[in-house]
Tab-separated table of C-alpha atoms in Angstrom:
chain	number	residue	atom	x	y	z
A	21	MET	CA	-9.334	-31.186	2.886
A	22	ASN	CA	-7.463	-30.561	6.360
A	23	VAL	CA	-4.414	-30.096	4.196
A	24	GLN	CA	-6.093	-27.379	2.234
A	25	LYS	CA	-7.666	-26.042	5.215
A	26	ASN	CA	-4.128	-25.918	7.230
A	27	GLY	CA	-2.675	-23.989	4.151
A	28	THR	CA	-5.541	-21.299	3.932
A	29	ALA	CA	-4.954	-21.000	7.766
A	30	ALA	CA	-1.320	-20.714	7.357
A	31	GLY	CA	-1.841	-17.960	4.436
A	32	ALA	CA	-4.396	-15.994	6.699
A	33	GLY	CA	-1.603	-15.718	9.294
A	34	LEU	CA	1.047	-14.543	6.897
A	35	VAL	CA	-1.248	-11.753	5.430
A	36	LEU	CA	-2.326	-10.842	8.849
A	37	GLY	CA	0.959	-10.520	10.014
A	38	ALA	CA	2.079	-8.476	6.933
A	39	ALA	CA	-1.060	-6.300	7.591
A	40	VAL	CA	-0.218	-5.825	11.304
A	41	LEU	CA	3.520	-4.399	10.481
A	42	TRP	CA	2.491	-2.065	7.786
A	43	GLY	CA	-0.512	-0.700	10.284
A	44	THR	CA	2.628	0.030	12.756
A	45	VAL	CA	4.262	2.762	10.194
A	46	GLY	CA	2.573	5.544	11.799
A	47	PRO	CA	2.437	4.596	15.062
A	48	ALA	CA	6.169	3.967	14.911
A	49	GLN	CA	6.829	7.298	13.211
A	50	VAL	CA	4.906	8.944	16.337
A	51	MET	CA	6.418	7.160	18.992
A	52	ALA	CA	9.755	7.418	18.227
A	53	GLY	CA	9.484	11.059	18.196
A	54	SER	CA	12.300	11.708	15.601
A	55	PRO	CA	13.655	14.995	14.891
A	56	LEU	CA	14.445	13.614	11.477
A	57	GLY	CA	12.040	15.570	9.077
A	58	THR	CA	9.312	13.190	7.509
A	59	VAL	CA	10.765	13.394	3.901
A	60	ALA	CA	14.018	12.445	4.754
A	61	LEU	CA	12.548	9.737	7.131
A	62	GLY	CA	10.560	8.204	3.854
A	63	GLY	CA	13.633	8.447	1.668
A	64	TRP	CA	15.838	6.511	4.467
A	65	ARG	CA	13.087	3.767	4.816
A	66	MET	CA	12.911	3.188	1.005
A	67	LEU	CA	16.730	3.132	0.842
A	68	VAL	CA	17.019	0.633	3.445
A	69	GLY	CA	14.056	-1.737	2.039
A	70	GLY	CA	15.280	-1.498	-1.469
A	71	VAL	CA	18.627	-2.377	-0.838
A	72	VAL	CA	17.803	-5.275	1.574
A	73	LEU	CA	15.299	-6.363	-1.258
A	74	GLY	CA	17.875	-5.845	-3.618
A	75	ALA	CA	20.430	-8.255	-2.363
A	76	LEU	CA	17.567	-10.766	-1.845
A	77	THR	CA	16.492	-10.434	-5.443
A	78	ALA	CA	19.882	-9.815	-7.209
A	79	ARG	CA	20.540	-13.565	-7.825
A	80	ASP	CA	19.231	-13.924	-11.240
A	81	ARG	CA	20.528	-11.072	-13.673
A	82	ASP	CA	18.355	-11.769	-16.120
A	83	ARG	CA	15.350	-10.352	-14.024
A	84	LEU	CA	17.135	-6.638	-14.273
A	85	ARG	CA	18.046	-7.063	-17.900
A	86	VAL	CA	14.149	-7.341	-18.408
A	87	LEU	CA	13.606	-4.037	-16.814
A	88	ALA	CA	16.121	-2.599	-19.082
A	89	ALA	CA	13.768	-3.146	-22.296
A	90	ARG	CA	12.569	0.566	-23.398
A	91	SER	CA	8.831	-0.904	-23.431
A	92	ALA	CA	9.776	-0.941	-19.468
A	93	TRP	CA	10.981	2.719	-18.925
A	94	VAL	CA	7.762	4.545	-18.627
A	95	PRO	CA	5.880	2.164	-16.216
A	96	LEU	CA	9.031	1.508	-14.213
A	97	LEU	CA	9.612	5.493	-13.844
A	98	VAL	CA	5.979	5.857	-12.701
A	99	CYS	CA	6.516	3.287	-10.036
A	100	ALA	CA	9.613	4.936	-8.717
A	101	LEU	CA	8.074	8.369	-8.653
A	102	SER	CA	4.642	7.147	-7.008
A	103	THR	CA	6.596	5.368	-4.512
A	104	CYS	CA	8.932	8.474	-3.658
A	105	LEU	CA	5.904	10.773	-3.591
A	106	TYR	CA	3.640	8.218	-1.130
A	107	GLN	CA	6.399	7.892	1.448
A	108	ALA	CA	6.512	11.667	1.751
A	109	ALA	CA	2.755	12.591	1.493
A	110	PHE	CA	2.038	9.738	3.928
A	111	LEU	CA	4.555	10.028	6.523
A	112	TYR	CA	3.721	14.068	6.829
A	113	SER	CA	-0.059	13.165	6.805
A	114	VAL	CA	0.972	11.215	10.135
A	115	SER	CA	2.769	13.825	11.417
A	116	LEU	CA	-0.364	16.403	10.759
A	117	THR	CA	-3.374	14.288	11.680
A	118	GLY	CA	-2.018	11.394	13.684
A	119	ALA	CA	-1.297	7.673	12.665
A	120	ALA	CA	-4.758	6.611	12.838
A	121	LEU	CA	-6.505	9.164	10.673
A	122	ALA	CA	-3.778	8.982	8.181
A	123	THR	CA	-3.600	5.388	7.759
A	124	VAL	CA	-7.254	5.434	7.372
A	125	VAL	CA	-7.481	8.210	4.840
A	126	ALA	CA	-4.732	7.063	2.656
A	127	LEU	CA	-5.895	3.371	2.546
A	128	GLY	CA	-9.840	4.580	2.133
A	129	THR	CA	-8.977	6.864	-0.982
A	130	ALA	CA	-6.829	4.070	-2.634
A	131	PRO	CA	-9.722	1.878	-4.125
A	132	VAL	CA	-11.093	5.400	-5.732
A	133	THR	CA	-7.609	6.601	-6.872
A	134	THR	CA	-6.901	2.887	-8.279
A	135	GLY	CA	-10.112	2.897	-10.132
A	136	VAL	CA	-9.760	6.275	-11.564
A	137	CYS	CA	-6.169	5.601	-12.862
A	138	ALA	CA	-7.082	2.147	-14.208
A	139	TRP	CA	-10.040	3.856	-16.402
A	140	TRP	CA	-8.306	6.746	-17.298
A	141	PHE	CA	-4.770	4.958	-18.670
A	142	THR	CA	-5.950	1.432	-19.468
A	143	GLY	CA	-9.406	1.928	-20.202
A	144	GLU	CA	-10.113	-0.774	-17.489
A	145	ARG	CA	-14.080	-0.998	-16.837
A	146	VAL	CA	-15.268	-0.434	-13.504
A	147	GLY	CA	-18.460	-1.926	-11.726
A	148	ALA	CA	-20.669	-2.192	-8.883
A	149	SER	CA	-18.242	-2.889	-6.164
A	150	TRP	CA	-15.811	0.108	-7.114
A	151	LEU	CA	-18.960	2.501	-7.342
A	152	VAL	CA	-19.458	1.121	-3.909
A	153	SER	CA	-16.026	1.717	-2.500
A	154	THR	CA	-16.124	5.117	-4.234
A	155	GLY	CA	-19.138	6.236	-2.244
A	156	ALA	CA	-18.363	4.927	0.802
A	157	ALA	CA	-14.550	6.319	1.056
A	158	THR	CA	-15.880	9.770	-0.195
A	159	ALA	CA	-18.603	10.040	2.300
A	160	GLY	CA	-15.914	8.741	4.929
A	161	CYS	CA	-13.546	11.713	4.128
A	162	ALA	CA	-16.245	14.151	4.175
A	163	LEU	CA	-16.601	12.950	7.863
A	164	LEU	CA	-13.515	13.488	8.679
A	165	LEU	CA	-13.497	16.904	7.979
A	166	VAL	CA	-16.592	17.755	9.915
A	167	PRO	CA	-15.886	19.486	13.245
A	168	GLY	CA	-16.200	17.326	16.369
A	169	GLY	CA	-13.514	16.844	19.298
A	170	ARG	CA	-10.272	18.354	18.018
A	171	PRO	CA	-10.630	18.740	14.268
A	172	ALA	CA	-8.822	17.074	11.838
A	173	ASP	CA	-5.953	19.044	9.994
A	174	ALA	CA	-7.041	19.790	6.167
A	175	LEU	CA	-3.557	19.512	4.638
A	176	GLY	CA	-3.051	16.283	6.528
A	177	LEU	CA	-6.106	14.567	5.278
A	178	LEU	CA	-5.124	16.200	1.726
A	179	LEU	CA	-1.740	14.509	1.717
A	180	GLY	CA	-3.554	11.110	2.928
A	181	VAL	CA	-5.921	11.370	-0.048
A	182	ALA	CA	-2.539	12.236	-2.156
A	183	ALA	CA	-0.529	9.071	-1.035
A	184	GLY	CA	-3.951	7.098	-1.947
A	185	ALA	CA	-3.564	8.575	-5.562
A	186	CYS	CA	0.048	7.598	-5.673
A	187	TYR	CA	-0.949	3.879	-4.754
A	188	GLY	CA	-3.674	4.000	-7.523
A	189	LEU	CA	-0.526	5.029	-9.831
A	190	TYR	CA	1.776	2.603	-8.831
A	191	THR	CA	-0.344	-0.104	-8.898
A	192	VAL	CA	-2.049	0.469	-12.524
A	193	PHE	CA	1.497	0.930	-13.498
A	194	ALA	CA	2.798	-2.096	-12.225
A	195	LYS	CA	0.158	-3.920	-13.809
A	196	ARG	CA	1.050	-2.419	-17.167
A	197	LEU	CA	4.392	-3.448	-16.897
A	198	VAL	CA	3.981	-6.777	-16.224
A	199	ALA	CA	1.212	-6.764	-19.342
A	200	ASP	CA	3.810	-5.547	-21.479
A	201	ASN	CA	6.843	-7.664	-20.121
A	202	PRO	CA	5.788	-10.774	-19.408
A	203	ALA	CA	9.111	-12.014	-17.817
A	204	VAL	CA	9.089	-9.207	-15.373
A	205	HIS	CA	9.911	-10.335	-11.757
A	206	LEU	CA	7.905	-7.911	-9.452
A	207	PRO	CA	9.958	-8.596	-6.345
A	208	THR	CA	12.918	-6.830	-8.320
A	209	VAL	CA	10.563	-3.903	-9.802
A	210	SER	CA	9.770	-3.561	-6.033
A	211	ALA	CA	13.509	-3.095	-4.942
A	212	VAL	CA	14.349	-0.947	-8.061
A	213	SER	CA	11.385	0.835	-7.425
A	214	LEU	CA	12.281	1.875	-3.598
A	215	THR	CA	15.609	2.494	-4.537
A	216	ALA	CA	14.925	4.847	-7.219
A	217	GLY	CA	12.327	6.546	-5.115
A	218	ALA	CA	15.018	6.801	-2.399
A	219	ALA	CA	17.333	8.632	-4.918
A	220	MET	CA	14.903	11.171	-5.929
A	221	LEU	CA	14.430	11.982	-1.910
A	222	LEU	CA	18.349	12.534	-1.632
A	223	PRO	CA	18.378	16.205	-1.348
A	224	TRP	CA	16.446	15.984	1.470
A	225	MET	CA	18.453	12.902	2.936
A	226	VAL	CA	21.624	15.097	2.524
A	227	THR	CA	20.447	18.314	4.221
A	228	ASP	CA	18.400	16.652	6.915
A	229	THR	CA	21.090	14.934	8.539
A	230	ALA	CA	20.869	16.248	12.359
A	231	GLY	CA	18.577	13.382	13.223
A	232	LEU	CA	20.741	10.511	12.535
A	233	SER	CA	22.912	10.668	15.308
A	234	ASP	CA	19.837	10.112	17.360
A	235	THR	CA	19.331	6.409	18.732
A	236	ARG	CA	15.681	7.161	18.218
A	237	THR	CA	16.049	8.255	14.617
A	238	LEU	CA	18.214	4.753	13.946
A	239	GLY	CA	15.950	2.409	15.340
A	240	LEU	CA	12.836	3.955	13.594
A	241	VAL	CA	14.562	3.786	10.049
A	242	ALA	CA	15.677	0.315	11.164
A	243	TRP	CA	12.051	-0.966	11.993
A	244	LEU	CA	10.349	1.088	9.022
A	245	GLY	CA	13.087	-0.420	6.417
A	246	LEU	CA	13.540	-4.035	7.955
A	247	ALA	CA	9.840	-4.707	9.324
A	248	THR	CA	7.503	-2.843	7.626
A	249	THR	CA	9.273	-3.217	4.361
A	250	VAL	CA	11.239	-5.878	3.756
A	251	ALA	CA	9.695	-8.608	6.293
A	252	ALA	CA	5.954	-7.464	5.444
A	253	TYR	CA	6.710	-7.896	1.893
A	254	TRP	CA	7.859	-11.655	2.371
A	255	LEU	CA	5.076	-12.264	4.458
A	256	PHE	CA	2.448	-10.962	2.111
A	257	SER	CA	4.233	-12.902	-0.651
A	258	ALA	CA	3.936	-15.935	0.842
A	259	GLY	CA	0.521	-15.752	1.898
A	260	LEU	CA	-0.488	-15.046	-1.563
A	261	THR	CA	0.290	-18.172	-2.864
A	262	ARG	CA	-1.911	-19.809	-0.242
A	263	MET	CA	-5.138	-17.629	-0.443
A	264	SER	CA	-7.326	-16.070	-3.080
A	265	ALA	CA	-6.769	-12.779	-4.354
A	266	THR	CA	-10.379	-11.972	-2.700
A	267	ALA	CA	-9.382	-12.887	1.157
A	268	VAL	CA	-6.203	-11.609	0.936
A	269	GLY	CA	-7.668	-8.204	-0.347
A	270	THR	CA	-10.313	-8.453	2.706
A	271	LEU	CA	-7.372	-9.869	5.372
A	272	SER	CA	-4.984	-6.593	4.224
A	273	LEU	CA	-8.141	-4.431	6.399
A	274	ALA	CA	-6.251	-5.404	9.218
A	275	GLU	CA	-3.576	-2.506	8.516
A	276	PRO	CA	-5.726	0.451	9.216
A	277	LEU	CA	-7.472	-1.226	12.119
A	278	ALA	CA	-4.017	-2.006	13.749
A	279	ALA	CA	-2.805	1.652	13.096
A	280	ALA	CA	-6.138	2.998	14.467
A	281	LEU	CA	-5.929	0.649	17.550
A	282	LEU	CA	-2.539	1.392	18.316
A	283	GLY	CA	-3.201	4.944	17.637
A	284	VAL	CA	-5.881	5.166	20.203
A	285	LEU	CA	-4.832	2.286	22.850
A	286	VAL	CA	-0.926	2.951	22.537
A	287	LEU	CA	-0.568	6.910	21.410
A	288	GLY	CA	-3.685	8.192	23.278
A	289	GLU	CA	-5.114	9.501	20.109
A	290	ARG	CA	-8.639	10.306	20.258
A	291	LEU	CA	-11.326	10.189	17.248
A	292	SER	CA	-14.195	11.991	17.181
A	293	ALA	CA	-17.651	10.435	16.955
A	294	THR	CA	-17.570	11.871	13.210
A	295	ALA	CA	-14.282	10.621	12.626
A	296	VAL	CA	-15.300	7.042	13.575
A	297	ALA	CA	-17.960	7.048	11.626
A	298	GLY	CA	-15.879	7.944	8.599
A	299	CYS	CA	-13.183	5.408	9.561
A	300	LEU	CA	-15.868	2.676	9.549
A	301	LEU	CA	-17.356	4.049	6.261
A	302	MET	CA	-13.850	3.931	4.343
A	303	LEU	CA	-13.432	0.150	5.949
A	304	ILE	CA	-16.733	-0.873	4.423
A	305	GLY	CA	-15.812	0.499	1.203
A	306	LEU	CA	-12.501	-1.316	1.401
A	307	THR	CA	-14.642	-4.510	1.976
A	308	ALA	CA	-16.784	-3.816	-0.945
A	309	VAL	CA	-13.879	-3.621	-3.475
A	310	SER	CA	-12.416	-6.832	-2.082
A	311	LEU	CA	-15.381	-8.925	-2.380
A	312	PRO	CA	-15.841	-11.221	-5.387
A	313	GLY	CA	-18.252	-9.825	-8.460
A	314	VAL	CA	-19.986	-12.040	-10.680
A	315	ARG	CA	-20.466	-11.278	-14.380
A	316	ARG	CA	-21.963	-12.966	-17.267
A	317	SER	CA	-19.532	-14.054	-19.794
A	318	SER	CA	-20.556	-13.248	-23.659
A	319	ARG	CA	-20.873	-16.536	-24.152
A	320	LYS	CA	-24.523	-17.911	-23.383
A	321	GLY	CA	-25.037	-19.182	-19.640
A	322	ALA	CA	-21.414	-18.743	-18.562
A	323	VAL	CA	-20.867	-17.288	-15.428
A	324	VAL	CA	-17.209	-16.018	-14.552
A	325	VAL	CA	-16.490	-14.841	-10.989
A	326	THR	CA	-13.825	-11.957	-10.590
A	327	VAL	CA	-12.328	-10.188	-7.674
A	328	GLY	CA	-14.236	-6.753	-8.543
A	329	GLU	CA	-13.662	-4.766	-11.611
A	330	VAL	CA	-10.882	-2.942	-10.152
A	331	SER	CA	-8.293	-4.740	-8.005
A	332	SER	CA	-7.437	-2.863	-4.429
A	333	PRO	CA	-5.931	-4.992	-2.040
A	334	ARG	CA	-3.224	-2.905	-0.064
A	335	PRO	CA	-0.995	-1.924	0.747
A	336	HIS	CA	1.778	-0.762	1.319
A	337	MET	CA	4.442	1.037	-0.997
A	338	GLY	CA	6.951	-1.687	-2.208
A	339	ALA	CA	4.628	-4.879	-1.277
A	340	LEU	CA	3.025	-7.237	-3.886
A	341	VAL	CA	-0.517	-6.938	-4.273
A	342	ALA	CA	-2.906	-9.199	-5.955
A	343	SER	CA	-4.146	-8.505	-9.543
A	344	ASP	CA	-7.970	-8.982	-10.451
A	345	VAL	CA	-7.914	-12.426	-11.329
A	346	VAL	CA	-4.390	-14.248	-10.086
A	347	GLY	CA	-2.821	-17.310	-11.423
A	348	ASP	CA	-0.247	-19.443	-9.818
A	349	ASP	CA	2.658	-16.886	-10.627
A	350	GLU	CA	0.755	-13.500	-11.466
A	351	VAL	CA	1.046	-11.154	-8.759
A	352	SER	CA	1.410	-7.060	-9.103
A	353	CYS	CA	3.474	-4.708	-7.103
A	354	SER	CA	2.157	-2.176	-4.693
A	355	PRO	CA	4.303	0.724	-3.137
A	356	SER	CA	4.169	1.743	1.435
A	357	GLY	CA	4.242	0.941	3.297
A	358	THR	CA	4.351	-0.322	2.056
A	359	GLY	CA	3.929	-0.769	-0.443
A	360	ALA	CA	2.796	-2.251	-0.670
A	361	GLY	CA	5.063	-3.453	0.280
A	362	HIS	CA	3.360	-1.890	-0.069
A	363	ALA	CA	4.372	1.117	-0.235
A	364	ARG	CA	1.626	0.598	1.558
C-alpha cells in the first residue's frame, strides 16, 4: 500500500512539474521581450523540440517505417498542421492579451473543440461531463469579453480559441492514428509533428531573422524548445505510468494556474473581476471534463467507469496526453506547448 501511495505521489509530482513548465510559455515570452516575431518564434520552438525528441526516439527505425504506411499519412499531416497553427495562434495571442488570458482561453476552449472534433470526425458520443465543460468554458469566454478594467483584445481571444481548436484536432487525429496503426510509437509521432510543423513555418523563420542575434531571443528559444517541450514531455509521460488518466487530467490544470500566477505576480498583469470569473469558469469546465463518469454497460447490472465521454487532458502541443481509457501502454499525443507536449 505504501509503495502504491509513493508511486502515486511521485507521478503527481512529475505531472505537476510538466504542467508548471507548460505554464511558463506565455510569461517567458513576455519577460524576454524578444524582437523575434511570434510566428517565427513558434517555428524555432518546434524545430528545437522536434529535433531533440527525434534524436531521443530515433534508435528504433521500425517506428519511422510504421509512419510511412499510407493509412498514417492523413492523420500525421493533420497533426503536423495542428501543431504548426497552434504555436502561431497561441504565441500571437499571448502578445495581444497577455500570458494569463491567452493560456486560460486556449486551455478553456480545448475540451469543447476536442468534443466537437471527436463527434464530427469519429462519431464519438459526448456525455454529461463534456456538456458541463462546454457550458462553463463558453460562459468563461463570454465573461472575458465583458469590459472591465483593461478590456481584453478581441483578436487575441479569438486566436486563443483557434489554438484550442488546433488542440482538439491534434488529439482526435492522434487517437485515430493509433487506432489505425497499433504499432505507432507516439513519442515518435510527436517528434515528427513538431519537425514538420516547423518546416511549415520556415518562410517566417528565414525572413524574420533580426532577433536571432539577440541573447534574449536565444535564451527564449532554448527555454521553449528544451524546457517547455522536451523536458515537460518526459516528465508528463513518466507521470502517466504512475497515475490514472483522471488524476493526470486534473493535475494538468496547474498549467493555466501557473501561467495566471506568473502573469499577475511576476509580470504585473491585472485581471478584471469579470476576467477572473471567466478564468474560474473555464477551470471548472476543465475539472468537469477530467472527472470520471459512470455509465452502464449493455450487460445487465454491469457498470463501467470511464474518464468522461471525451478525453481532454492538456496540454501542450507535442506532449503526451492520456486517452479516454488508458492501458499500461496506451497514450495519445497532444500539441504546446505543448503539446502537449502539448503542444500544449
